[in-house]
mmCIF file of C-alpha atoms and ligand atoms in Angstrom:
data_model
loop_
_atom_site.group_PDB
_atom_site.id
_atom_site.type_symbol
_atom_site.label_atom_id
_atom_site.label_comp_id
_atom_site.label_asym_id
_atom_site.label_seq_id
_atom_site.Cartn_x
_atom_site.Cartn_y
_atom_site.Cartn_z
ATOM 1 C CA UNK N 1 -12.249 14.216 -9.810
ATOM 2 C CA UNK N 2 -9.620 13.193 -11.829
ATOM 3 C CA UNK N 3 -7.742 9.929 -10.573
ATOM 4 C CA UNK N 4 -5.749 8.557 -12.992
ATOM 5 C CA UNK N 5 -6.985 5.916 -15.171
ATOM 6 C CA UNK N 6 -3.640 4.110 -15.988
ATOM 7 C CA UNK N 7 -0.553 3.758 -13.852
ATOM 8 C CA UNK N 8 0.541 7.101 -13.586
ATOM 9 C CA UNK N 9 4.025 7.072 -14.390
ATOM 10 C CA UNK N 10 5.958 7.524 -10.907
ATOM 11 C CA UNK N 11 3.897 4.678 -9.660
ATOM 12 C CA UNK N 12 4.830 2.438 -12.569
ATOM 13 C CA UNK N 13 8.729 3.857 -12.206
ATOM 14 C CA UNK N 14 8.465 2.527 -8.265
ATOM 15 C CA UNK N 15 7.077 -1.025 -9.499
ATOM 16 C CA UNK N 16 9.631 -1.217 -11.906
ATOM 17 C CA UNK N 17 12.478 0.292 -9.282
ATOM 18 C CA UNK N 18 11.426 -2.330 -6.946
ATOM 19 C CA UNK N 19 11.561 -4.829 -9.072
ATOM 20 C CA UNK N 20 14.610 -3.599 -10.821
ATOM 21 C CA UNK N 21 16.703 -3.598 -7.685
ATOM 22 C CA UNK N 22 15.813 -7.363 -6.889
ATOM 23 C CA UNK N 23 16.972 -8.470 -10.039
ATOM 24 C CA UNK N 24 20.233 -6.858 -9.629
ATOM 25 C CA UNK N 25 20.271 -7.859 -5.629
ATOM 26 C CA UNK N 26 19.578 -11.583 -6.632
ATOM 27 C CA UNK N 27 22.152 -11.144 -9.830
ATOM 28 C CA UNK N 28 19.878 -12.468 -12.296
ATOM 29 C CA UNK N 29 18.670 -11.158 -15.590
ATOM 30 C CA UNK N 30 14.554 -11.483 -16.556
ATOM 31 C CA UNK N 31 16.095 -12.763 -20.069
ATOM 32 C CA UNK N 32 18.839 -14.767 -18.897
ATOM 33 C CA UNK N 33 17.005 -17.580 -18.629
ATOM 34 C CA UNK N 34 15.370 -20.130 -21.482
ATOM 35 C CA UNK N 35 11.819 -20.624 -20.609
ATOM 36 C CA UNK N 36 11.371 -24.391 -19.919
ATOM 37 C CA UNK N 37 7.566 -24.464 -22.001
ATOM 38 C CA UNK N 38 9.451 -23.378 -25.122
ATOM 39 C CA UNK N 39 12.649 -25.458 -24.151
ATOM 40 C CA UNK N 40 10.859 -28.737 -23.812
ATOM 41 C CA UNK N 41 7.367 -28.409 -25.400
ATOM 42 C CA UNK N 42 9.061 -29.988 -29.121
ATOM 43 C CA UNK N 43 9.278 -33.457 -26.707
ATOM 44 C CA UNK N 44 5.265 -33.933 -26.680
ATOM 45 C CA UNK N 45 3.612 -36.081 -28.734
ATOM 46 C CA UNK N 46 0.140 -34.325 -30.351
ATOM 47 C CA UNK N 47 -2.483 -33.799 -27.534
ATOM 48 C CA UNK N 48 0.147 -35.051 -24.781
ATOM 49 C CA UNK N 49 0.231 -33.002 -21.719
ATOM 50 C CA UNK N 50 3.451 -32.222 -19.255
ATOM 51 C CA UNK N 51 3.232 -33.436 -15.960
ATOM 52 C CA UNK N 52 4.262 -30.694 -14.261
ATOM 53 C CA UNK N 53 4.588 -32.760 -10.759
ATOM 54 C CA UNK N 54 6.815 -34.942 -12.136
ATOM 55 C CA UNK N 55 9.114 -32.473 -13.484
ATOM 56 C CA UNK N 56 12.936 -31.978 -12.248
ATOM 57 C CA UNK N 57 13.823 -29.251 -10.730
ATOM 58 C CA UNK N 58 16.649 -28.610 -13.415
ATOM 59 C CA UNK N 59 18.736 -26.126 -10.853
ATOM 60 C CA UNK N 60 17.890 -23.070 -13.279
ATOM 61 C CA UNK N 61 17.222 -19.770 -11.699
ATOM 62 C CA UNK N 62 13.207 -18.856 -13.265
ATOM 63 C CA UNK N 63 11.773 -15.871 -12.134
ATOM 64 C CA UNK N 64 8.129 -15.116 -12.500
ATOM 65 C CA UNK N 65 8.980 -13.947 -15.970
ATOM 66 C CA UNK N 66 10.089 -17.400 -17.334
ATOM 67 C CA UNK N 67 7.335 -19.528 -15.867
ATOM 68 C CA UNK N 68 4.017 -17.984 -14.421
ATOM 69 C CA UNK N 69 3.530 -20.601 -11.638
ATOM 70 C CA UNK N 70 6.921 -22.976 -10.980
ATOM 71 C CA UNK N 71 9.250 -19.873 -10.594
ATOM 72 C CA UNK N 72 11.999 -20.339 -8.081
ATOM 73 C CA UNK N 73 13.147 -16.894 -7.270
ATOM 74 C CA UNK N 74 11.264 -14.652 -5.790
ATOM 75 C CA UNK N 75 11.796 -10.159 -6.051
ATOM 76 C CA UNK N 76 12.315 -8.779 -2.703
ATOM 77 C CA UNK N 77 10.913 -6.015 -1.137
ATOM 78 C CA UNK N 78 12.940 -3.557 0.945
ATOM 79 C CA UNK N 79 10.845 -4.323 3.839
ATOM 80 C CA UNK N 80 8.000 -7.114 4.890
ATOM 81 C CA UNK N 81 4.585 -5.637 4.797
ATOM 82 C CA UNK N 82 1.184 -7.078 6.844
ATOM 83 C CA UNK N 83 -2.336 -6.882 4.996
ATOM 84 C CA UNK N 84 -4.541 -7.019 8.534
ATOM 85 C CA UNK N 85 -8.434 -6.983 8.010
ATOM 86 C CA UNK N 86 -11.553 -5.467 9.691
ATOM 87 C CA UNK N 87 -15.405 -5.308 8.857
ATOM 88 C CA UNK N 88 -18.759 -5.349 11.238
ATOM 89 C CA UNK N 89 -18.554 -8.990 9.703
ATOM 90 C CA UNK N 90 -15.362 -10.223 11.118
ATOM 91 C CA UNK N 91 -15.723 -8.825 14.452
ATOM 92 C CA UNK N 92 -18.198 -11.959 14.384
ATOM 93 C CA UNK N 93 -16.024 -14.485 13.588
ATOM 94 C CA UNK N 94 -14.623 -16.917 16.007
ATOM 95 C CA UNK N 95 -10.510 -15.390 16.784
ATOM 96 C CA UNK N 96 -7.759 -17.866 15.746
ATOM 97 C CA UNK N 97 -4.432 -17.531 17.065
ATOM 98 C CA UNK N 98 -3.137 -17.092 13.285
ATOM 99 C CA UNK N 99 -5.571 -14.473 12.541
ATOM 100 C CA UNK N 100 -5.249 -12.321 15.817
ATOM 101 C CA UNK N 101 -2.293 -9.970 16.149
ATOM 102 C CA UNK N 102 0.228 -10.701 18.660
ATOM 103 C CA UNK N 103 0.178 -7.745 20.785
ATOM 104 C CA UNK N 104 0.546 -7.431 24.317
ATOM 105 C CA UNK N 105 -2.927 -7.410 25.891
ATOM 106 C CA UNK N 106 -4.578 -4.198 26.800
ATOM 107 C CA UNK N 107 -1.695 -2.266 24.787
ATOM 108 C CA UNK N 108 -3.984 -1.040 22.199
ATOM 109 C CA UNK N 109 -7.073 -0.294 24.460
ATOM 110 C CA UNK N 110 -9.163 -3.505 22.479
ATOM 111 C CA UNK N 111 -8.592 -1.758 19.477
ATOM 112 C CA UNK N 112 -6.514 -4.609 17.701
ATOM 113 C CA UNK N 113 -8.663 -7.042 18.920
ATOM 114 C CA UNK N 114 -11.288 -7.170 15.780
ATOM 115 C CA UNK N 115 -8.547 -6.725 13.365
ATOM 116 C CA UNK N 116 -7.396 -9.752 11.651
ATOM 117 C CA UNK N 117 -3.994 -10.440 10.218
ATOM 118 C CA UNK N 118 -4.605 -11.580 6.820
ATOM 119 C CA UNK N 119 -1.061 -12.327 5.846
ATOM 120 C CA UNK N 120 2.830 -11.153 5.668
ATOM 121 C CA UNK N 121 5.019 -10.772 2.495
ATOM 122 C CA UNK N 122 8.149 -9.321 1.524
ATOM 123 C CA UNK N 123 8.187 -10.464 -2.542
ATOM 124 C CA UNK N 124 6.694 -8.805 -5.224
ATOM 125 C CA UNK N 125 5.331 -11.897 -6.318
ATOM 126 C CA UNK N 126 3.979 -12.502 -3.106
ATOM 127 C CA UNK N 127 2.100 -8.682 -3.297
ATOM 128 C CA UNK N 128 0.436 -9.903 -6.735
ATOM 129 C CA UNK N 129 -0.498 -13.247 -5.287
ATOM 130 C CA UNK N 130 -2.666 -11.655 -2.248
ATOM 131 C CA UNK N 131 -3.675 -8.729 -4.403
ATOM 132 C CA UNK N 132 -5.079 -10.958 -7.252
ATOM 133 C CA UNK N 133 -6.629 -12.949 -4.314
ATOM 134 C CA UNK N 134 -8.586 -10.630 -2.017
ATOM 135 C CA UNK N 135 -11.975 -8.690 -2.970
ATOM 136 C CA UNK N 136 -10.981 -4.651 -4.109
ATOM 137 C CA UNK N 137 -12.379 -1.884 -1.701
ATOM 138 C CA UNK N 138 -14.898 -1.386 -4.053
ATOM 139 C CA UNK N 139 -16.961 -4.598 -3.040
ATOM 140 C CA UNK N 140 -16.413 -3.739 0.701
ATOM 141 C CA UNK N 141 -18.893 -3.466 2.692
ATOM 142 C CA UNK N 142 -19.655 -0.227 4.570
ATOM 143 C CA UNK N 143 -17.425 0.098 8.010
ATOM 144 C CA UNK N 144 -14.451 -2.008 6.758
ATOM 145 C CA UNK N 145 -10.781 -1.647 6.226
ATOM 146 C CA UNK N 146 -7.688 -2.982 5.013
ATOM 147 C CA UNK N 147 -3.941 -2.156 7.080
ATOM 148 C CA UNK N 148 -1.126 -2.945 4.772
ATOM 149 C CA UNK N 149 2.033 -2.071 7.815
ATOM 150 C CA UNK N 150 5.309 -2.272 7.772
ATOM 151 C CA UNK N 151 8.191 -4.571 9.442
ATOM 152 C CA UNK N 152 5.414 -5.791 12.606
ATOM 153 C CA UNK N 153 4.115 -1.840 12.917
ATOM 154 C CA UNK N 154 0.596 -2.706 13.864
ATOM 155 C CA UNK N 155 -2.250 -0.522 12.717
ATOM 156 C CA UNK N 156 -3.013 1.439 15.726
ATOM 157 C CA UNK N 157 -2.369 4.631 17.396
ATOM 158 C CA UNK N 158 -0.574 2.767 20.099
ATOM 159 C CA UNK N 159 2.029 1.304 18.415
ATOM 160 C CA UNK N 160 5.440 2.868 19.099
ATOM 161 C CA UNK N 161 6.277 3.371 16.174
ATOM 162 C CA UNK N 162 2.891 5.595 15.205
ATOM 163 C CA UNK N 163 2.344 6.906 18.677
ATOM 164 C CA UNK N 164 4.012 10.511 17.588
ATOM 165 C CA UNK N 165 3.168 9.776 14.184
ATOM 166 C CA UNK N 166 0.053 11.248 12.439
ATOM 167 C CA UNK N 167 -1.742 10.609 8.944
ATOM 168 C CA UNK N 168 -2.490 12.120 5.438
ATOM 169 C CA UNK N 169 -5.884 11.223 4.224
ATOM 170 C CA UNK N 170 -8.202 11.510 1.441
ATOM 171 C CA UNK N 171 -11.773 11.178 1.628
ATOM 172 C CA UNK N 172 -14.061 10.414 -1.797
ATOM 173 C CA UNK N 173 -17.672 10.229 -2.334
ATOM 174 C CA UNK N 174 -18.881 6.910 -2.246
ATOM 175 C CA UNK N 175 -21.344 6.768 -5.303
ATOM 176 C CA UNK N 176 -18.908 8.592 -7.716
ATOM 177 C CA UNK N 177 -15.517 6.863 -6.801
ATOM 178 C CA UNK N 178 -16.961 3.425 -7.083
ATOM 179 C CA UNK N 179 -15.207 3.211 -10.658
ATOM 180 C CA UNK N 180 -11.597 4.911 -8.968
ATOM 181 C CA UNK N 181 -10.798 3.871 -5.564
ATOM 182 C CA UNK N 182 -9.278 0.465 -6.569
ATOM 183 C CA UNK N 183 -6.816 1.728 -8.791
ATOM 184 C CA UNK N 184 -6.516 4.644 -6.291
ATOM 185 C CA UNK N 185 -5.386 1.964 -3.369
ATOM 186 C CA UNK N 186 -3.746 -0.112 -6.170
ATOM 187 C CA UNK N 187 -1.312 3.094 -6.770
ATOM 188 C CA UNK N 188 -1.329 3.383 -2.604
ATOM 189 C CA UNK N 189 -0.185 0.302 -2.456
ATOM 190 C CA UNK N 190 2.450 0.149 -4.741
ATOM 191 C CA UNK N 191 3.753 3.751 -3.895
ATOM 192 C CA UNK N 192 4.248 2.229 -0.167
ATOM 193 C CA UNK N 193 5.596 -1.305 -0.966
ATOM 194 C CA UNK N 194 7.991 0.411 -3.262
ATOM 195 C CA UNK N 195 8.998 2.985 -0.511
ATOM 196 C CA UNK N 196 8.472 5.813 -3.072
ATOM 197 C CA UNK N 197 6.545 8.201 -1.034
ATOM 198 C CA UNK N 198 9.677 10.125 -0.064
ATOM 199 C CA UNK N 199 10.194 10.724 -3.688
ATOM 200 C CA UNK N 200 10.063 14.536 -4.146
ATOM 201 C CA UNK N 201 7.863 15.714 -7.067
ATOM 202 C CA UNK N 202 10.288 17.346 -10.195
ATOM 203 C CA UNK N 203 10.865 21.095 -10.271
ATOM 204 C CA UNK N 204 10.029 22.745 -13.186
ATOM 205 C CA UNK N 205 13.584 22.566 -14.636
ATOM 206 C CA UNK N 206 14.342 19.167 -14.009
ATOM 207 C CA UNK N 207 14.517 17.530 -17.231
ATOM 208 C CA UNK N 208 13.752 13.749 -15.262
ATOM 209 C CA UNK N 209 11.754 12.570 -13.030
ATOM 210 C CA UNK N 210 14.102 12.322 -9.053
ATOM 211 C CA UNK N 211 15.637 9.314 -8.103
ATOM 212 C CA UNK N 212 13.215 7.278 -5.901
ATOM 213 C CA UNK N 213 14.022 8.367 -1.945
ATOM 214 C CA UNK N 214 13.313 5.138 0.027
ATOM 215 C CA UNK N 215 10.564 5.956 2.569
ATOM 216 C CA UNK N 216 11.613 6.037 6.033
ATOM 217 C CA UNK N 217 8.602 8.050 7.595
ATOM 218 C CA UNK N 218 5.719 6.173 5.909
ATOM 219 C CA UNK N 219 4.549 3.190 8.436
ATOM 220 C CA UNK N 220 1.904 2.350 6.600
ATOM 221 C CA UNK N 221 -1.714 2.893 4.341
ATOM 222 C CA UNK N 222 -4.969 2.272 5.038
ATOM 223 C CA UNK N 223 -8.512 1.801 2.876
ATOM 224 C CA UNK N 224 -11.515 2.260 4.720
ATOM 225 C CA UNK N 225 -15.060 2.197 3.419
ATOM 226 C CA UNK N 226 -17.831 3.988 5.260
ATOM 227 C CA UNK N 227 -21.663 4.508 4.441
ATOM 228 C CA UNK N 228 -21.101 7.413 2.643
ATOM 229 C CA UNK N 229 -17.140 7.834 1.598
ATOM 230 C CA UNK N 230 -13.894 6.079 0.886
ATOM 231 C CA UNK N 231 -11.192 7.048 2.692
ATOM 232 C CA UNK N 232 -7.441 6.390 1.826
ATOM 233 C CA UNK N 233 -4.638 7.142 4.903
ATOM 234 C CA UNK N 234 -0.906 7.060 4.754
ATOM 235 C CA UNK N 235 0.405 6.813 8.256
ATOM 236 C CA UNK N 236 3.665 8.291 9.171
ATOM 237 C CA UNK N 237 6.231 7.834 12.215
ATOM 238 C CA UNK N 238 6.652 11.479 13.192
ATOM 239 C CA UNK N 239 3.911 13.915 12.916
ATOM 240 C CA UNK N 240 5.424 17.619 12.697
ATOM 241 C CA UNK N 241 4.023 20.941 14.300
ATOM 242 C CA UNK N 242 1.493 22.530 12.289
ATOM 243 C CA UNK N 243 2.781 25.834 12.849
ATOM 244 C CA UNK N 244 6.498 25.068 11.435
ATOM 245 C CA UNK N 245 6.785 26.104 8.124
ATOM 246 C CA UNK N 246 8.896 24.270 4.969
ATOM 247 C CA UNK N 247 12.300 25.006 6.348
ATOM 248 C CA UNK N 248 11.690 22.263 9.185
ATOM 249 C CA UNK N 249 12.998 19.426 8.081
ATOM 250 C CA UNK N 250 10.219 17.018 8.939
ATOM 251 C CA UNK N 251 7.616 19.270 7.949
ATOM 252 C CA UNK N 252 9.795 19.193 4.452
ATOM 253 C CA UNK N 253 9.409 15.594 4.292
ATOM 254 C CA UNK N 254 5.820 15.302 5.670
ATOM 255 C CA UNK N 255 5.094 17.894 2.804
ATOM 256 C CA UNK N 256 6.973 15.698 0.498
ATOM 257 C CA UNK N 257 4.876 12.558 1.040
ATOM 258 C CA UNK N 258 1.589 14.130 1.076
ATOM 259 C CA UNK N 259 2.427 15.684 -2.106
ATOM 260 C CA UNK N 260 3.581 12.460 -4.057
ATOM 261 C CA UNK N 261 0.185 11.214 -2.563
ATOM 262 C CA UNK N 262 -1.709 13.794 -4.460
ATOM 263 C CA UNK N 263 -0.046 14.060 -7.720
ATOM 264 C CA UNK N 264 2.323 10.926 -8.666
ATOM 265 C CA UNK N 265 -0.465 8.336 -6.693
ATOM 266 C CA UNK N 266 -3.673 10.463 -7.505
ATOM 267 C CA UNK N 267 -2.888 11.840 -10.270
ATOM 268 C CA UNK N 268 -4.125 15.027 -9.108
ATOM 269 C CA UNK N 269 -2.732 18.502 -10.392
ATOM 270 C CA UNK N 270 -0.648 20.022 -7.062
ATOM 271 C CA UNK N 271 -2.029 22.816 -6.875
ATOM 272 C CA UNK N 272 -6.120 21.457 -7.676
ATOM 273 C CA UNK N 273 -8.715 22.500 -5.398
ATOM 274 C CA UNK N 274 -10.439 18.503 -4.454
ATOM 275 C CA UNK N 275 -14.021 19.399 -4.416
ATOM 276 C CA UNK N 276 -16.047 16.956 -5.785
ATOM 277 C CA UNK N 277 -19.982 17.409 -6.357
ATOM 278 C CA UNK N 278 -20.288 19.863 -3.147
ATOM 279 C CA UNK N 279 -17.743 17.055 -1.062
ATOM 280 C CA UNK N 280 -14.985 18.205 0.057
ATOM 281 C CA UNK N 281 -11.985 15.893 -0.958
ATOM 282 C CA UNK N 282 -9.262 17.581 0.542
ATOM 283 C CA UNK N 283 -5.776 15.619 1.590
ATOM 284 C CA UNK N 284 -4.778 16.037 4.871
ATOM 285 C CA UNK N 285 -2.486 16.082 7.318
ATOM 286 C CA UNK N 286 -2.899 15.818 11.415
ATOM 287 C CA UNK N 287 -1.379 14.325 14.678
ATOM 288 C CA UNK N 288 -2.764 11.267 15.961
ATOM 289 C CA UNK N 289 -3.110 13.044 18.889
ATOM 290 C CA UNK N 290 -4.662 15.881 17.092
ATOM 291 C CA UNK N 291 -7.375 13.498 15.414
ATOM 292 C CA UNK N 292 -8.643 12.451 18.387
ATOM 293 C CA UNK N 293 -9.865 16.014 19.424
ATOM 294 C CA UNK N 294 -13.189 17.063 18.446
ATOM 295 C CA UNK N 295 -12.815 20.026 15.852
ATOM 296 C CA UNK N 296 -9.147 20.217 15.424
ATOM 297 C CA UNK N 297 -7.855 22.701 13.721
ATOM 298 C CA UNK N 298 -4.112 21.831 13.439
ATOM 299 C CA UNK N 299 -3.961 20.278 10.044
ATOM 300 C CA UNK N 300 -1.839 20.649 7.064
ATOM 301 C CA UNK N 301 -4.151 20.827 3.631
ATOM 302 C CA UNK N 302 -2.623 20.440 0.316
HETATM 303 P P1 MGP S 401 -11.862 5.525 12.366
HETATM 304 O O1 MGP S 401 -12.529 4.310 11.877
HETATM 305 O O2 MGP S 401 -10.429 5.732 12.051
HETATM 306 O O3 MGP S 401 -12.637 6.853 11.971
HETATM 307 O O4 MGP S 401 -11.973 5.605 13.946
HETATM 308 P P2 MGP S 401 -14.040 7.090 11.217
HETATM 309 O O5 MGP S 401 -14.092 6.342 9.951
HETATM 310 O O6 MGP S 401 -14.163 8.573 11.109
HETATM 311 O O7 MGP S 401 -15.085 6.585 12.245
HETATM 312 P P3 MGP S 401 -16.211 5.475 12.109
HETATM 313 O O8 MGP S 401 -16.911 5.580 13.425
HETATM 314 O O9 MGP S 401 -17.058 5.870 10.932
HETATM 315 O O10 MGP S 401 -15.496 4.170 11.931
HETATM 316 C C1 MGP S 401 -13.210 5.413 14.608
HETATM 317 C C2 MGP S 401 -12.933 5.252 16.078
HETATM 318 O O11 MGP S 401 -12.169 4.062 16.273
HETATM 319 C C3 MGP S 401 -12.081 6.349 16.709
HETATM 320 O O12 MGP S 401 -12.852 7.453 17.129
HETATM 321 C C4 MGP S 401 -11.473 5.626 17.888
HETATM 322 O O13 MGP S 401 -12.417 5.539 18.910
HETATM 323 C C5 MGP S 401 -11.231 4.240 17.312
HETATM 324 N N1 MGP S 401 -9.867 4.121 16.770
HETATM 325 C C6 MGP S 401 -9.461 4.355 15.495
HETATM 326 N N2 MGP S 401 -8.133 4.108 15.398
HETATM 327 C C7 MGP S 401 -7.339 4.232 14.192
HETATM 328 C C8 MGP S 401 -7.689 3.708 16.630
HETATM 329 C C9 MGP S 401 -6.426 3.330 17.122
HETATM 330 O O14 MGP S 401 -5.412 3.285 16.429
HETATM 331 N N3 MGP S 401 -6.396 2.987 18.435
HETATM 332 C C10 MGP S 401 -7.492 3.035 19.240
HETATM 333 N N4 MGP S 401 -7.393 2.696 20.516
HETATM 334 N N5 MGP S 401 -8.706 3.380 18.767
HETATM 335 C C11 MGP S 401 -8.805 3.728 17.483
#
């Protein structure tokens, strides 16, 4: 398997779009601004330290760029997003109000009930702050997942807005992704926060790479580790019919997204057979209904 090693470069172009389009939404300029270490540093006396506490705020817009940790404007995100949480471990823990979804009771058949809400953001910053702060799928332990959702979309069949809706997954062997599923749900991540997954891949005569398409179908992605595989998921509103071909428009899009899955997040070739060591690492598509039939057949490989 061949999961990119760096950002693969429609990943890094929806980081940079995203954060591109804040600066221009909040009308500010990375560069615009002096950066207060280098502006006032020349005041300290040898081995004198700046009390940061005691600093003014001096009304200057800093973004994340000028000053690591007292920035005062945040990048938005087109939409919130909500990491939720669940392992055999925390279906131990005593529930908190803060931690347990608010969802009508019995609407999701129990299912929410072990799943914790770990927190809500809608800044880039904010995405870097949880992401630098929470342990990588690789140090999961078996039977646990992480739900990053959209705009209050909780992570269950359920929900209306994933109750047509189906999924495009990827499963990877265990032992020999241990080294590529982070960056693999790093790229997830970022492809979904950035809303690039509508983003169709190039044609072979385009000389650049298509404007990002903000993503209207994806609800949301999921890592899940299991004994023996990891599995990444990318949720989606509507699920089409399997036997539709490309000139449906939702299959179209569908088709789109599990494409810029496989080769702008994975890094995959489009047309690669995903075999790995015997294991079958096909992506695929299916209903949620579908998926919860024993031997369905009505799925969509790529
Ligand atoms: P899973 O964890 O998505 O599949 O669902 P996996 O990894 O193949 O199975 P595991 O046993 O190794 O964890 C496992 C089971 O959880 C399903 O068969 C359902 O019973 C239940 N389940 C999963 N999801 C995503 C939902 C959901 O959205 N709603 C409800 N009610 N049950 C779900």
């Amino acid at each position: 398997m061949s999961a990119a090693a760096t950002l693969p470069p429609q990943a890094a172009a929806a980081n940079a779009n995203t954060l591109a389009d804040a600066l221009a939404a909040a009308s500010i300029s990375s560069s615009s601004s002096p950066k207060p270490d280098q502006e006032n540093d020349d005041d300290l006396e040898d081995g004198e330290i700046r009390d940061d506490e005691d600093e003014e705020d001096d009304g200057k817009v800093k973004t994340v760029f000028d000053d690591a940790s007292r920035f005062n404007v945040k990048h938005p995100l087109y939409s919130t997003w909500t990491l939720f949480f669940d392992s055999p471990q925390s279906k131990l823990l005593p529930k908190t109000p803060s931690s347990t979804p608010a969802t009508p009771q019995g609407t999701h058949g129990g299912w929410m009930e072990d799943i914790r809400k770990v927190v809500a953001f809608d800044s880039v910053e904010e995405f870097w702050g949880l992401y630098n702060n929470i342990i990588p799928p690789s140090q999961l332990p078996g039977k646990a997942n992480y739900y990053l959702f959209k705009d209050g979309i909780m992570p269950a069949w359920e929900d209306p807005k994933n109750k047509n809706g189906g999924k495009w997954s990827i499963q990877v062997p265990k032992e020999k992704s241990k080294g590529a599923i982070d960056k693999m749900w790093l790229y997830t991540m970022l492809a979904a926060i950035g809303e690039t997954f509508e983003t169709p891949l190039p044609g072979p005569d385009d000389k650049e790479a298509p404007a990002p398409t903000q993503s209207d179908l994806v609800t949301g992605v999921i890592v899940s580790s299991r004994p023996a595989f990891y599995r990444i998921s990318i949720w989606t509103r509507q699920a089409p019919d399997t036997s539709l071909t490309e000139a449906d428009a939702l299959m179209s899009r569908v088709l789109t997204i599990g494409r810029h899955f496989k080769v702008s997040v994975l890094g995959y070739e489009l047309e690669q057979k995903l075999v790995t060591g015997g294991f079958q690492t096909e992506i695929m598509f299916e209903s949620h209904k579908d998926s919860e039939k024993k031997g369905n057949k009505n799925k969509i490989i790529i």
